[in-house]
Short mmCIF file of C-alpha atoms in Angstrom, two decimals:
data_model
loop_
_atom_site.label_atom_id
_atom_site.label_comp_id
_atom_site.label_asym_id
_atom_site.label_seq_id
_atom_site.Cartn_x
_atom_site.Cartn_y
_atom_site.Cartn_z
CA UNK W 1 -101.31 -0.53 0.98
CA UNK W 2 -97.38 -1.04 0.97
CA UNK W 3 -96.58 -3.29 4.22
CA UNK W 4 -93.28 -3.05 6.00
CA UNK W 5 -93.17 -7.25 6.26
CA UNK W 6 -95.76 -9.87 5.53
CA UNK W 7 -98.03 -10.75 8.67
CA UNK W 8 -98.55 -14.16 8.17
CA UNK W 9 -96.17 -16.18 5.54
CA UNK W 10 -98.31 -18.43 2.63
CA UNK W 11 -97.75 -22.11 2.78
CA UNK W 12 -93.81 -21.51 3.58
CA UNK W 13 -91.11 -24.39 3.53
CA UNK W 14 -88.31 -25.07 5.88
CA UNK W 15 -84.81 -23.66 4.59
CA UNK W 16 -82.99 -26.70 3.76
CA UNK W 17 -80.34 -27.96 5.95
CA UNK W 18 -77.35 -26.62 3.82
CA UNK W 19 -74.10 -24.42 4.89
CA UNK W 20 -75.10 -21.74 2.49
CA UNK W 21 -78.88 -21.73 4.19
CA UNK W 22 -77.48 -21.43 7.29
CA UNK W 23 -76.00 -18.16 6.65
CA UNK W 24 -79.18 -16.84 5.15
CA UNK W 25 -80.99 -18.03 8.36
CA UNK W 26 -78.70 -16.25 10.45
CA UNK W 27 -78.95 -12.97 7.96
CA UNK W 28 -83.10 -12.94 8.37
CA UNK W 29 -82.65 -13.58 12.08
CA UNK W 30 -80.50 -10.11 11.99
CA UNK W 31 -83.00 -8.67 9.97
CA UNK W 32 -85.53 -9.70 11.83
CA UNK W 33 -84.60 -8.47 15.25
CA UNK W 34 -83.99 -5.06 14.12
CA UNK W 35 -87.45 -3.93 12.85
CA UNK W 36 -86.21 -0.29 12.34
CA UNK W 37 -83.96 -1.19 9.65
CA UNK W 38 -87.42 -2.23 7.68
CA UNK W 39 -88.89 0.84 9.02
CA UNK W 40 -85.72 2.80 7.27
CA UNK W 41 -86.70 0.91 3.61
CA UNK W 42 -90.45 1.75 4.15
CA UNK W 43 -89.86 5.45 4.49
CA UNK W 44 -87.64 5.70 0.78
CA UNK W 45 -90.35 2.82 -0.95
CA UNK W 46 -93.14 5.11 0.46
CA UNK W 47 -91.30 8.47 -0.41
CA UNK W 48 -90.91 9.86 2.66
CA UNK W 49 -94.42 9.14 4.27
CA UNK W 50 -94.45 7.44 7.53
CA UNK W 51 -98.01 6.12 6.38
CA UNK W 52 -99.00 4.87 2.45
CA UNK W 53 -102.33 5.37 1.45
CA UNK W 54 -104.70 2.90 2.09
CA UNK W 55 -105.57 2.34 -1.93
CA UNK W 56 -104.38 0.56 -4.52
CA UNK W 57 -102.07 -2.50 -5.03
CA UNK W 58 -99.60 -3.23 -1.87
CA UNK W 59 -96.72 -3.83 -4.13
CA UNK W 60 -93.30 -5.47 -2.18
CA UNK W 61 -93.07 -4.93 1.19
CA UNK W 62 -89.99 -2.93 2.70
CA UNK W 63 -88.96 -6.34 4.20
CA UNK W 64 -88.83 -7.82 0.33
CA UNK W 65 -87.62 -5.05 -1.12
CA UNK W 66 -84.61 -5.34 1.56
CA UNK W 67 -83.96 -9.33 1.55
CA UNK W 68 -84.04 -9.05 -2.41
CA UNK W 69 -81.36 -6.31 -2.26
CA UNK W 70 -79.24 -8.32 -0.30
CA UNK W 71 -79.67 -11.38 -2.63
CA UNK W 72 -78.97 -9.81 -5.73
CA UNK W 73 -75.78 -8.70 -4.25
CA UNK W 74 -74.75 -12.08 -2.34
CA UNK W 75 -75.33 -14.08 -5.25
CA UNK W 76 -74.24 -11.11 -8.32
CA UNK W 77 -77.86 -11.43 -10.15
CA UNK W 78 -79.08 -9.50 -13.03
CA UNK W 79 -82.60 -8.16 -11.92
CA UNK W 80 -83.40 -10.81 -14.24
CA UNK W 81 -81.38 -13.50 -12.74
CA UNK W 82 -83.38 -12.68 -9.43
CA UNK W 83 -86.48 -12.22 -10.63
CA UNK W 84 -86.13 -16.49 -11.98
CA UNK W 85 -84.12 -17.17 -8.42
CA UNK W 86 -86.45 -16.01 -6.00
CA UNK W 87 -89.19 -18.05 -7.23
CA UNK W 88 -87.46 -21.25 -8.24
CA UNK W 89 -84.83 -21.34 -5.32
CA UNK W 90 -86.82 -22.97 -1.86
CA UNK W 91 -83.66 -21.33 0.45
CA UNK W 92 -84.09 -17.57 -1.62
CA UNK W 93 -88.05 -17.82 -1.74
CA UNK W 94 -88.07 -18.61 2.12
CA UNK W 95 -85.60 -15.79 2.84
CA UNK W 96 -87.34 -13.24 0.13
CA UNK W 97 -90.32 -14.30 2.27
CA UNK W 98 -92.19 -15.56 -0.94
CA UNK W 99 -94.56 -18.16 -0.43
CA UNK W 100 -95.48 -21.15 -2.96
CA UNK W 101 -98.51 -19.90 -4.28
CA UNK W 102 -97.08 -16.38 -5.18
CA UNK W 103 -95.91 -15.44 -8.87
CA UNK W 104 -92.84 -13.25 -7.30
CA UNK W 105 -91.97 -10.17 -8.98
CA UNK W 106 -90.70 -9.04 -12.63
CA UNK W 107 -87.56 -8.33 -13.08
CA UNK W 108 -88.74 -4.04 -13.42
CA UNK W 109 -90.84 -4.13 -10.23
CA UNK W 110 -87.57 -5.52 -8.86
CA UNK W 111 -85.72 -2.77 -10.04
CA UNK W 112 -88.13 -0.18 -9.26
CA UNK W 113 -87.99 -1.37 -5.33
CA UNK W 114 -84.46 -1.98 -4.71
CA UNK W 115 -83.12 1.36 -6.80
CA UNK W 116 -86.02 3.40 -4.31
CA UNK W 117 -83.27 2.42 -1.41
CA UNK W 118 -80.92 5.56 -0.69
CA UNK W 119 -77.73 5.94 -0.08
CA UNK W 120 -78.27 7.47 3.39
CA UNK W 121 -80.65 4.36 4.17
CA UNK W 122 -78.22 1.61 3.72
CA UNK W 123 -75.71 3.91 5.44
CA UNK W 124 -78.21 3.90 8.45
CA UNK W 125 -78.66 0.17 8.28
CA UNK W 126 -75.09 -0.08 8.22
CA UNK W 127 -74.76 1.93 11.57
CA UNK W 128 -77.61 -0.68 13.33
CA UNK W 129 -75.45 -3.88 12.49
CA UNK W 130 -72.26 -2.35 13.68
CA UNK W 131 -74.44 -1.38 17.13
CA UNK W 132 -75.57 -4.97 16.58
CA UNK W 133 -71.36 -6.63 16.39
CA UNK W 134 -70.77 -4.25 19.50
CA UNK W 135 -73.56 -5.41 20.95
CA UNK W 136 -72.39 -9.36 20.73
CA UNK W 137 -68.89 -8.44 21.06
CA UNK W 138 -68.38 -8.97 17.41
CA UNK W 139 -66.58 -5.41 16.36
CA UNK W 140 -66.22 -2.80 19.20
CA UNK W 141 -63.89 -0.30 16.87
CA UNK W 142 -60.98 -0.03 18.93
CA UNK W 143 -58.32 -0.90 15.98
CA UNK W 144 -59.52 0.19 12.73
CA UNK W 145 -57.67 0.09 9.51
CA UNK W 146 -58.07 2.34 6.36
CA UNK W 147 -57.08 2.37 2.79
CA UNK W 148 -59.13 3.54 -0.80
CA UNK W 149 -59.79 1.59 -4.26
CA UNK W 150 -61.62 2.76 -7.11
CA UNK W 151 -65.28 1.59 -8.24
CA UNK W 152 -65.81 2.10 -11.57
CA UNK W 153 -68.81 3.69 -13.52
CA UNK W 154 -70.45 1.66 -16.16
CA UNK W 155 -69.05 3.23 -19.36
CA UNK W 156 -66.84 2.32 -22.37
CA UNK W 157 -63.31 3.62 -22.30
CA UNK W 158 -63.38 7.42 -23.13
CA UNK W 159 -61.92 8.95 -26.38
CA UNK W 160 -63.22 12.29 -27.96
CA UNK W 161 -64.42 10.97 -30.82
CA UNK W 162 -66.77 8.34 -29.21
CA UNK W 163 -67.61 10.69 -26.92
CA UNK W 164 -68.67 13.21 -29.84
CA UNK W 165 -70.21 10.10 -31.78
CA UNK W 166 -72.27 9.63 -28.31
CA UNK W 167 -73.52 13.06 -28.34
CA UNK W 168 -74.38 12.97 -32.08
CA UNK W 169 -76.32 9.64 -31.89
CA UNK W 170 -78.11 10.65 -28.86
CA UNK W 171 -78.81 14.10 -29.50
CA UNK W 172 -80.55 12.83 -33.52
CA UNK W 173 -82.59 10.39 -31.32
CA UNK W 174 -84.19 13.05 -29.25
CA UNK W 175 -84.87 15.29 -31.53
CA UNK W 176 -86.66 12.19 -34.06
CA UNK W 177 -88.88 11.47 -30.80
CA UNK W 178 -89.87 15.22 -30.88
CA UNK W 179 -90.81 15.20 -34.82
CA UNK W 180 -92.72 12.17 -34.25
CA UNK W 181 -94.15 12.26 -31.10
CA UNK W 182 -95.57 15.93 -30.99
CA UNK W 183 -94.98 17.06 -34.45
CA UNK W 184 -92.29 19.52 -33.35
CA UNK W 185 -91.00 21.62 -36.37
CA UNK W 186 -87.23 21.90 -36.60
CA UNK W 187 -85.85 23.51 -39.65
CA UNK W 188 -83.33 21.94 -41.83
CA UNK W 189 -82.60 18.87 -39.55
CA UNK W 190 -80.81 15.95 -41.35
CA UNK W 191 -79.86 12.66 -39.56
CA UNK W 192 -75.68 13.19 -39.50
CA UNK W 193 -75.78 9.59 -37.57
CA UNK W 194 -73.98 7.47 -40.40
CA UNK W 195 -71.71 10.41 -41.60
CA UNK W 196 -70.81 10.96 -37.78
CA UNK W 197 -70.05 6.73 -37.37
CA UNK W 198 -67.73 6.85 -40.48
CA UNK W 199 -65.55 9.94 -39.13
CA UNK W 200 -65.33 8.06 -35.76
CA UNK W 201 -63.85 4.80 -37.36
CA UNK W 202 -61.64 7.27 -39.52
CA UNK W 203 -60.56 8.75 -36.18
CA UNK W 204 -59.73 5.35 -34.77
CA UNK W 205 -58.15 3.70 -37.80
CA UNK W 206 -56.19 6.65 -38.78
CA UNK W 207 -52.32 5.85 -39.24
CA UNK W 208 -51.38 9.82 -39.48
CA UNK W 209 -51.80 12.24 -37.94
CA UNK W 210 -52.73 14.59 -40.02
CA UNK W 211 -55.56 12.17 -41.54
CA UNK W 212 -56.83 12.07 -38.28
CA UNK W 213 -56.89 15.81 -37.65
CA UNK W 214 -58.76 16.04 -40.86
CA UNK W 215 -61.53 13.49 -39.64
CA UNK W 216 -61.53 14.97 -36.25
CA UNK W 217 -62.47 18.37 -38.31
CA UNK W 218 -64.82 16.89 -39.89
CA UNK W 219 -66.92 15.31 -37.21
CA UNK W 220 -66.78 18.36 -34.87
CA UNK W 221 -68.68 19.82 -37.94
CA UNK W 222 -70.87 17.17 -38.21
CA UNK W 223 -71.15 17.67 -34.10
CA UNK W 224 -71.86 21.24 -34.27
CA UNK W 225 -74.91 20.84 -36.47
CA UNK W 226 -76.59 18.49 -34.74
CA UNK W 227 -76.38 20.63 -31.47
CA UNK W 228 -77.98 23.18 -33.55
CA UNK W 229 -80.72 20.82 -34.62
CA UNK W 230 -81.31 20.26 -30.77
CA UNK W 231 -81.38 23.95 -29.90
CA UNK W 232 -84.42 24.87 -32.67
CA UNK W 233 -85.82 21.53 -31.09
CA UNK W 234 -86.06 23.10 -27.49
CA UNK W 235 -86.69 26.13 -29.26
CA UNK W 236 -90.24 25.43 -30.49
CA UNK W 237 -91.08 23.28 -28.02
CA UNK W 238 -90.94 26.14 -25.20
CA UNK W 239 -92.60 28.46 -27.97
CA UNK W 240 -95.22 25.78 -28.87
CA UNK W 241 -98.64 26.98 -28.13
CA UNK W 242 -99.96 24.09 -25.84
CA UNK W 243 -98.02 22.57 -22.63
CA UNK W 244 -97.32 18.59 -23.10
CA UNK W 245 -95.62 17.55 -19.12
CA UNK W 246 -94.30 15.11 -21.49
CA UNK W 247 -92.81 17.28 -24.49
CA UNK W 248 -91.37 19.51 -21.79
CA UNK W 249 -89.41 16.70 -20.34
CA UNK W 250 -87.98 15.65 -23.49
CA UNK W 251 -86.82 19.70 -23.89
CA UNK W 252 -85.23 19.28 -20.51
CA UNK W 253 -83.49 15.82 -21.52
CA UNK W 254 -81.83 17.16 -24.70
CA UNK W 255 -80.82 20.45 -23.19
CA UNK W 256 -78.71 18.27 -20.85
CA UNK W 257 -77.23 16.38 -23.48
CA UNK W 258 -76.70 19.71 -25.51
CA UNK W 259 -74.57 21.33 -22.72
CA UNK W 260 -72.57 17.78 -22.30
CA UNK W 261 -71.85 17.72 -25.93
CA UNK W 262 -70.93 21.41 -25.97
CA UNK W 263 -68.52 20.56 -23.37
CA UNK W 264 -67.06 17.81 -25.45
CA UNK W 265 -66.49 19.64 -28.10
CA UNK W 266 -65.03 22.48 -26.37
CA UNK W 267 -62.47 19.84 -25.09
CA UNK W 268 -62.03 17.90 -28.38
CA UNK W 269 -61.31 21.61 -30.01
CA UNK W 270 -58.69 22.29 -26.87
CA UNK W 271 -56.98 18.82 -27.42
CA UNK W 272 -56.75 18.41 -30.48
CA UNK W 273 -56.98 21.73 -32.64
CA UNK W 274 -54.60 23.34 -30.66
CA UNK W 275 -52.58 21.00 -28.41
CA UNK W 276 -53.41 22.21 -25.03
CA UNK W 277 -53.68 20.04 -22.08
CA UNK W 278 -57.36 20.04 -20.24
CA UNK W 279 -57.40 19.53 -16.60
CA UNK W 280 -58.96 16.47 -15.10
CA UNK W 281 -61.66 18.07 -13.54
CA UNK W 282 -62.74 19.87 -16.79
CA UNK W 283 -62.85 16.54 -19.00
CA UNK W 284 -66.28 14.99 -19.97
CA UNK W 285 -66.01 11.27 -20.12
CA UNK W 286 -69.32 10.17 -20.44
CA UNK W 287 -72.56 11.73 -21.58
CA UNK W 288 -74.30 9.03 -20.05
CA UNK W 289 -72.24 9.19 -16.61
CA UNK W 290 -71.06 12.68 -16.47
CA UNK W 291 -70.43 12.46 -12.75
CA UNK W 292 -67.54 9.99 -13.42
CA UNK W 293 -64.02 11.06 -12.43
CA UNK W 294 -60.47 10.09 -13.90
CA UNK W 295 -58.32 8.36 -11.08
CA UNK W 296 -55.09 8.03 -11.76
CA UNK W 297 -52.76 6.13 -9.00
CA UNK W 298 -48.95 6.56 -9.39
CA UNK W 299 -47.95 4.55 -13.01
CA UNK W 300 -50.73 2.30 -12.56
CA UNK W 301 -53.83 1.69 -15.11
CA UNK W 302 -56.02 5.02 -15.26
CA UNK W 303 -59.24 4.45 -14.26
CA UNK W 304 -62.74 5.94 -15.13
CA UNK W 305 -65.19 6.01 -11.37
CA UNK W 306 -65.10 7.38 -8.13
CA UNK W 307 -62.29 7.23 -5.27
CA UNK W 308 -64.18 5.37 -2.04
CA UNK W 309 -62.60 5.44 1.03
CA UNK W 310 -62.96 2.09 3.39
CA UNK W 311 -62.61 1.71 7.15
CA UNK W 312 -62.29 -1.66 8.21
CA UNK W 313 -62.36 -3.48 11.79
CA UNK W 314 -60.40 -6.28 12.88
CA UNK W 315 -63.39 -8.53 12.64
CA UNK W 316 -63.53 -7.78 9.11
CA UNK W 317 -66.34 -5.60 8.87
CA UNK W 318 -67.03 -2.50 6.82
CA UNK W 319 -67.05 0.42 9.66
CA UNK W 320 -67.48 3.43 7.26
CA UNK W 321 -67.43 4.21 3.47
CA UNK W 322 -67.01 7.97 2.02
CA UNK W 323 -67.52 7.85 -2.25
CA UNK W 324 -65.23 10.96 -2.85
CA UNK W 325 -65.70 13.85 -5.67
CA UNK W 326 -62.71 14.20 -7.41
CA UNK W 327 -59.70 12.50 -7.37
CA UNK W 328 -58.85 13.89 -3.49
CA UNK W 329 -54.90 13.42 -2.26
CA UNK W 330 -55.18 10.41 0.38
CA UNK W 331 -53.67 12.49 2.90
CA UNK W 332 -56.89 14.91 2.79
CA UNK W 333 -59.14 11.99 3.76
CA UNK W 334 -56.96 10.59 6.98
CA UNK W 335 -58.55 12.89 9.19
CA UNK W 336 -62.17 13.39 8.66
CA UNK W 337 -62.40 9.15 8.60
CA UNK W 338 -61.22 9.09 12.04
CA UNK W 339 -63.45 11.77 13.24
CA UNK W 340 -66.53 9.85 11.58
CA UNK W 341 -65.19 6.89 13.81
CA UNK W 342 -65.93 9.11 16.83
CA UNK W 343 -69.66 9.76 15.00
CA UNK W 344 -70.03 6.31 14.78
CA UNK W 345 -68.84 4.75 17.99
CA UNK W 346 -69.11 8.35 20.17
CA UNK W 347 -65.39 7.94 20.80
CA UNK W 348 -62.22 7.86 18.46
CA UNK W 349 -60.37 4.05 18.10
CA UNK W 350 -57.28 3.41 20.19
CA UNK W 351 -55.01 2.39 16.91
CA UNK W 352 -55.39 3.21 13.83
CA UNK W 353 -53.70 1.86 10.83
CA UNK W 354 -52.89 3.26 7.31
CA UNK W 355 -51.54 3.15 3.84
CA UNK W 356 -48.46 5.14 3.01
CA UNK W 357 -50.45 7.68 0.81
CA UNK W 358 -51.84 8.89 4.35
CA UNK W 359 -48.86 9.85 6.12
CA UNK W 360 -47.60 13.33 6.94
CA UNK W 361 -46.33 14.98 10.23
CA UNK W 362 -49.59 17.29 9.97
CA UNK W 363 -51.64 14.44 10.05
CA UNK W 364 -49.96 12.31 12.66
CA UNK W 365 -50.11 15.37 15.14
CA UNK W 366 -53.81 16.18 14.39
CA UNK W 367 -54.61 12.38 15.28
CA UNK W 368 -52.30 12.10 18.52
CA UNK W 369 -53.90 15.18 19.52
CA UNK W 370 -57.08 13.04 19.29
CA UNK W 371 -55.92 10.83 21.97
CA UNK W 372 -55.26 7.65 19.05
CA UNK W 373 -52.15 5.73 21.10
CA UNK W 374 -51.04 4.08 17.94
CA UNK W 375 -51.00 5.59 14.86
CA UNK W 376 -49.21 3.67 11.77
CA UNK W 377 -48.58 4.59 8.40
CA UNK W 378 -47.45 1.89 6.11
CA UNK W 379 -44.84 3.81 4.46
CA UNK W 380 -42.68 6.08 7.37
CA UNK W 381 -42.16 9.04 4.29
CA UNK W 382 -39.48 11.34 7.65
CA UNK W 383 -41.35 9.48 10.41
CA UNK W 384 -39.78 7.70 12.79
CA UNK W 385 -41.59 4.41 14.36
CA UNK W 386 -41.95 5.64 17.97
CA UNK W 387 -43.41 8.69 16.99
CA UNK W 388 -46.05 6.81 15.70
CA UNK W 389 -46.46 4.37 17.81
CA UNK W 390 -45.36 3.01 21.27
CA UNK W 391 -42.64 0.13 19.93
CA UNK W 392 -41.35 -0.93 17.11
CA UNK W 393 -43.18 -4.33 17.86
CA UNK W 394 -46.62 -2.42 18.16
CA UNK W 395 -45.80 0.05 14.77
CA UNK W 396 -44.83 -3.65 12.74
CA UNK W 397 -47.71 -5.53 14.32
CA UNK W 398 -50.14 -2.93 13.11
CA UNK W 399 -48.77 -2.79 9.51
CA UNK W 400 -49.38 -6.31 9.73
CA UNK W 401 -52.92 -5.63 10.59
CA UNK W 402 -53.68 -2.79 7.89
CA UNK W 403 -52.99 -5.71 5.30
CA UNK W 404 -56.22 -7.22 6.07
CA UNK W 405 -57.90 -4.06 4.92
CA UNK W 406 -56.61 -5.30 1.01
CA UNK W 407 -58.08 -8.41 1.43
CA UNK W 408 -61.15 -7.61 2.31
CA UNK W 409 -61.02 -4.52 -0.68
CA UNK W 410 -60.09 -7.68 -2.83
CA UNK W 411 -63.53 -9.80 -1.84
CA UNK W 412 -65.89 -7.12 -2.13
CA UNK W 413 -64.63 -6.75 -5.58
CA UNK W 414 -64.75 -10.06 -6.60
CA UNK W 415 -67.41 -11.83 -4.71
CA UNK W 416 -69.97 -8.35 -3.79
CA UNK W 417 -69.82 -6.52 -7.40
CA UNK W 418 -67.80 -3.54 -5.92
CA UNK W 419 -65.43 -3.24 -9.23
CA UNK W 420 -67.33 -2.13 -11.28
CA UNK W 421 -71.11 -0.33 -10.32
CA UNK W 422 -74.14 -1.36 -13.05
CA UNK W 423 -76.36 1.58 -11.93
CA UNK W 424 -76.93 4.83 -13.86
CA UNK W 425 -76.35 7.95 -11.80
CA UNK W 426 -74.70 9.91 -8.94
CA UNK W 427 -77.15 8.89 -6.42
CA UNK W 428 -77.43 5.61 -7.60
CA UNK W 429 -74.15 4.87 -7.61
CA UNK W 430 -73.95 6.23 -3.85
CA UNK W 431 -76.35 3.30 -3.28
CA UNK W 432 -74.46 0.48 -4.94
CA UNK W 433 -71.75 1.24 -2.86
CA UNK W 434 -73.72 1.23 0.46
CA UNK W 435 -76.06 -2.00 -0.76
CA UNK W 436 -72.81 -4.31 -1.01
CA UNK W 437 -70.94 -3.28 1.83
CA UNK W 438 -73.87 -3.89 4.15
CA UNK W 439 -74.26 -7.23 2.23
CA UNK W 440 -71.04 -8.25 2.92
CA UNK W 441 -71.47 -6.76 6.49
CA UNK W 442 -74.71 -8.79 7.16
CA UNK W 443 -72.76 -12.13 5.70
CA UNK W 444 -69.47 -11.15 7.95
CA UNK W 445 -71.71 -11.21 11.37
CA UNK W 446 -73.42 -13.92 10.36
CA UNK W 447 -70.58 -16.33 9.60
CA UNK W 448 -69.26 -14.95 12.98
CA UNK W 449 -72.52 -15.72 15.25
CA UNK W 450 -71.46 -18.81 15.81
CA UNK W 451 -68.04 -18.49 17.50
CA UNK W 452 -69.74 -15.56 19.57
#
């Protein structure tokens, strides 16, 4: 049976007396003296059941599963990486609470563990270590700061021709498994792969326009028949006279990669046929990440990802994170993050501090109105500094403060993984989010134990 920790630890070593171990001491101490967070873990590893049954391996325990989340991110392993690390490292076995005598885990049963943590878990474990910093006086939330970045999706930069190459490559695949797998009959199906590759590169290395019209032409053709090849695929297997679960699934699988490649080549015929200009929210710019959004900021790079908003504390911690939908005006979000403050701490922060992309009159009254003293916007855009705030000295000293919030934006990125997420999905990507800000929340309180 899955175990939430292990009761007695094998043969365990001393963490070594090094500035690094230290910090992992103080992070199991955390973890250790809030048994609810493993409780949280234990519920998503167990799917939901309060109780496993009592049968079969035990697998990691939610306590493992947790610490080797946190590694991975601390330290920026590959599942590989960590699956070598945890075994061979003396500070990461003690802290993954693996003994000497145990093998560890492969790199999949990693994967398989960790990935089984939701999004709304790690936002709950988030909630306990802020209770936690309030608790030892830490982070009490009284001066919060708030800005948005960009995490991007794991994809290669979007054009409609590799996007239609995608779609052709993929969809050929899937219907070769059905053919070969369970002898599924589709009528006059050719692989279009290498035809489909050389109208790409023409695409691409095209120095007219008109020659690349031509090879555009040709590989929505190309594109077209193939999605007909996938549709007399799904065809007889749904007419097929026995029920495979697992022939079914692969009918479900290329249907969804026959209505993203419809899509693309709905757009591609918009674009490029006849010059119109497709919305944002209409593009396709992955068929392997079709929940990524286009964010464009002012004249800046264009980005492929999701929009997350950040609140940050003065003690550096991660309050609250919202991964948006869309590409939502900042000046939507200002509101609804300080009335999740009041969710989280049962009472709204006395100043709050912004970037300029949050400021409007509507805004400012909504929060006053919300009893926030001090209110600061980093660009004014027809406010005046006392109706924000009390002084002059108390509007500059808290756009000072918001500052901090880009520093912190800045370390996540580069030290926690937060540029760019590695996991496939919506969901998943919820959780990468989650996973390294309470990382880097867990690290924050424990460099600050200390001083408290």
């Amino acid at each position: 049976m899955r175990e939430k920790w292990q009761k007695q630890m094998p043969l365990m070593p001393q963490i070594k007396d090094h500035a690094q171990a230290k910090e992992l001491t103080a992070i199991s101490d955390i973890i250790d003296g809030h048994p609810i967070i493993c409780d949280r873990v234990l519920q998503d590893l167990n799917k939901g059941k309060l109780v496993a049954y009592r049968k079969g391996a035990g697998g990691m325990s939610a306590d493992q599963a947790l610490r080797c989340a946190i590694v991975k991110v601390l330290f920026g392993f590959t599942y590989e990486d960590l699956a070598f690390h945890i075994v061979d490292s003396q500070a990461l076995s003690w802290f993954c609470r693996i003994g000497i005598a145990d093998k560890g885990y492969k790199k999949s049963a990693l994967n398989k563990n960790i990935k089984a943590i939701s999004d709304i878990t790690w936002e709950l474990i988030n909630t306990d270590l802020l209770g936690y910093a309030k608790q030892k006086s830490i982070e009490k939330g009284r001066q919060v700061r708030v800005d948005c970045t960009c995490v991007e999706t794991h994809i290669h930069h979007p054009t409609d021709s590799n996007l239609l190459w995608d779609g052709v490559r993929v969809l050929t695949r899937l219907v070769d498994r059905c053919r070969e797998d369970f002898w599924v009959n589709v009528p006059g199906f050719h692989n279009h792969t290498r035809v489909a590759k050389r109208r790409m590169l023409a695409v691409m290395n095209a120095k007219r326009k008109i020659t690349r019209k031509a090879a555009y032409v040709d590989l929505l053709k190309t594109s077209r028949k193939v999605v007909g090849y996938a549709h007399r695929a799904v065809a007889a297997i749904n007419t097929g006279g026995t029920i495979d679960p697992l022939a079914m699934a692969l009918g479900f699988q290329i249907e969804h990669f026959v209505d993203l490649t419809r899509r693309v080549i709905h757009q591609t015929e918009r674009r490029v046929l006849h010059g119109e200009t497709v919305d944002a929210k209409d593009k396709v710019v992955s068929v392997f990440e079709p929940h990524t959004d286009i964010i464009v900021k002012d004249r800046r790079d264009t980005l492929f990802g999701h929009k997350i908003c950040l609140t940050g504390g003065a003690s550096n911690l991660i309050l609250d994170c919202v991964v948006t939908e869309g590409n939502p005006a900042d000046t939507d979000l200002t509101i609804p993050m300080l009335d999740r403050q009041k969710q989280i701490y049962g009472r709204y922060p006395l100043k709050a501090s912004f970037d300029g992309g949050f400021a409007s009159k509507e805004n400012l009254k909504q929060a006053k109105s919300r009893k926030i003293k001090d209110v600061c916007f980093a660009k004014k855009r027809g406010l005046s500094e006392t109706d924000m705030c009390r002084s002059q000295y108390v509007y500059r000293r808290l756009r000072r403060f918001r500052a901090g919030i880009e520093a912190g934006i800045s370390w996540l990125k580069r030290c926690l993984g937060l540029s760019r997420c590695t996991w496939k999905g919506w969901d998943s990507f919820k959780s990468y989010v989650w996973s390294s800000i309470v990382a880097a929340n867990l690290l924050t309180i424990a460099r600050a134990k200390p001083a408290t």
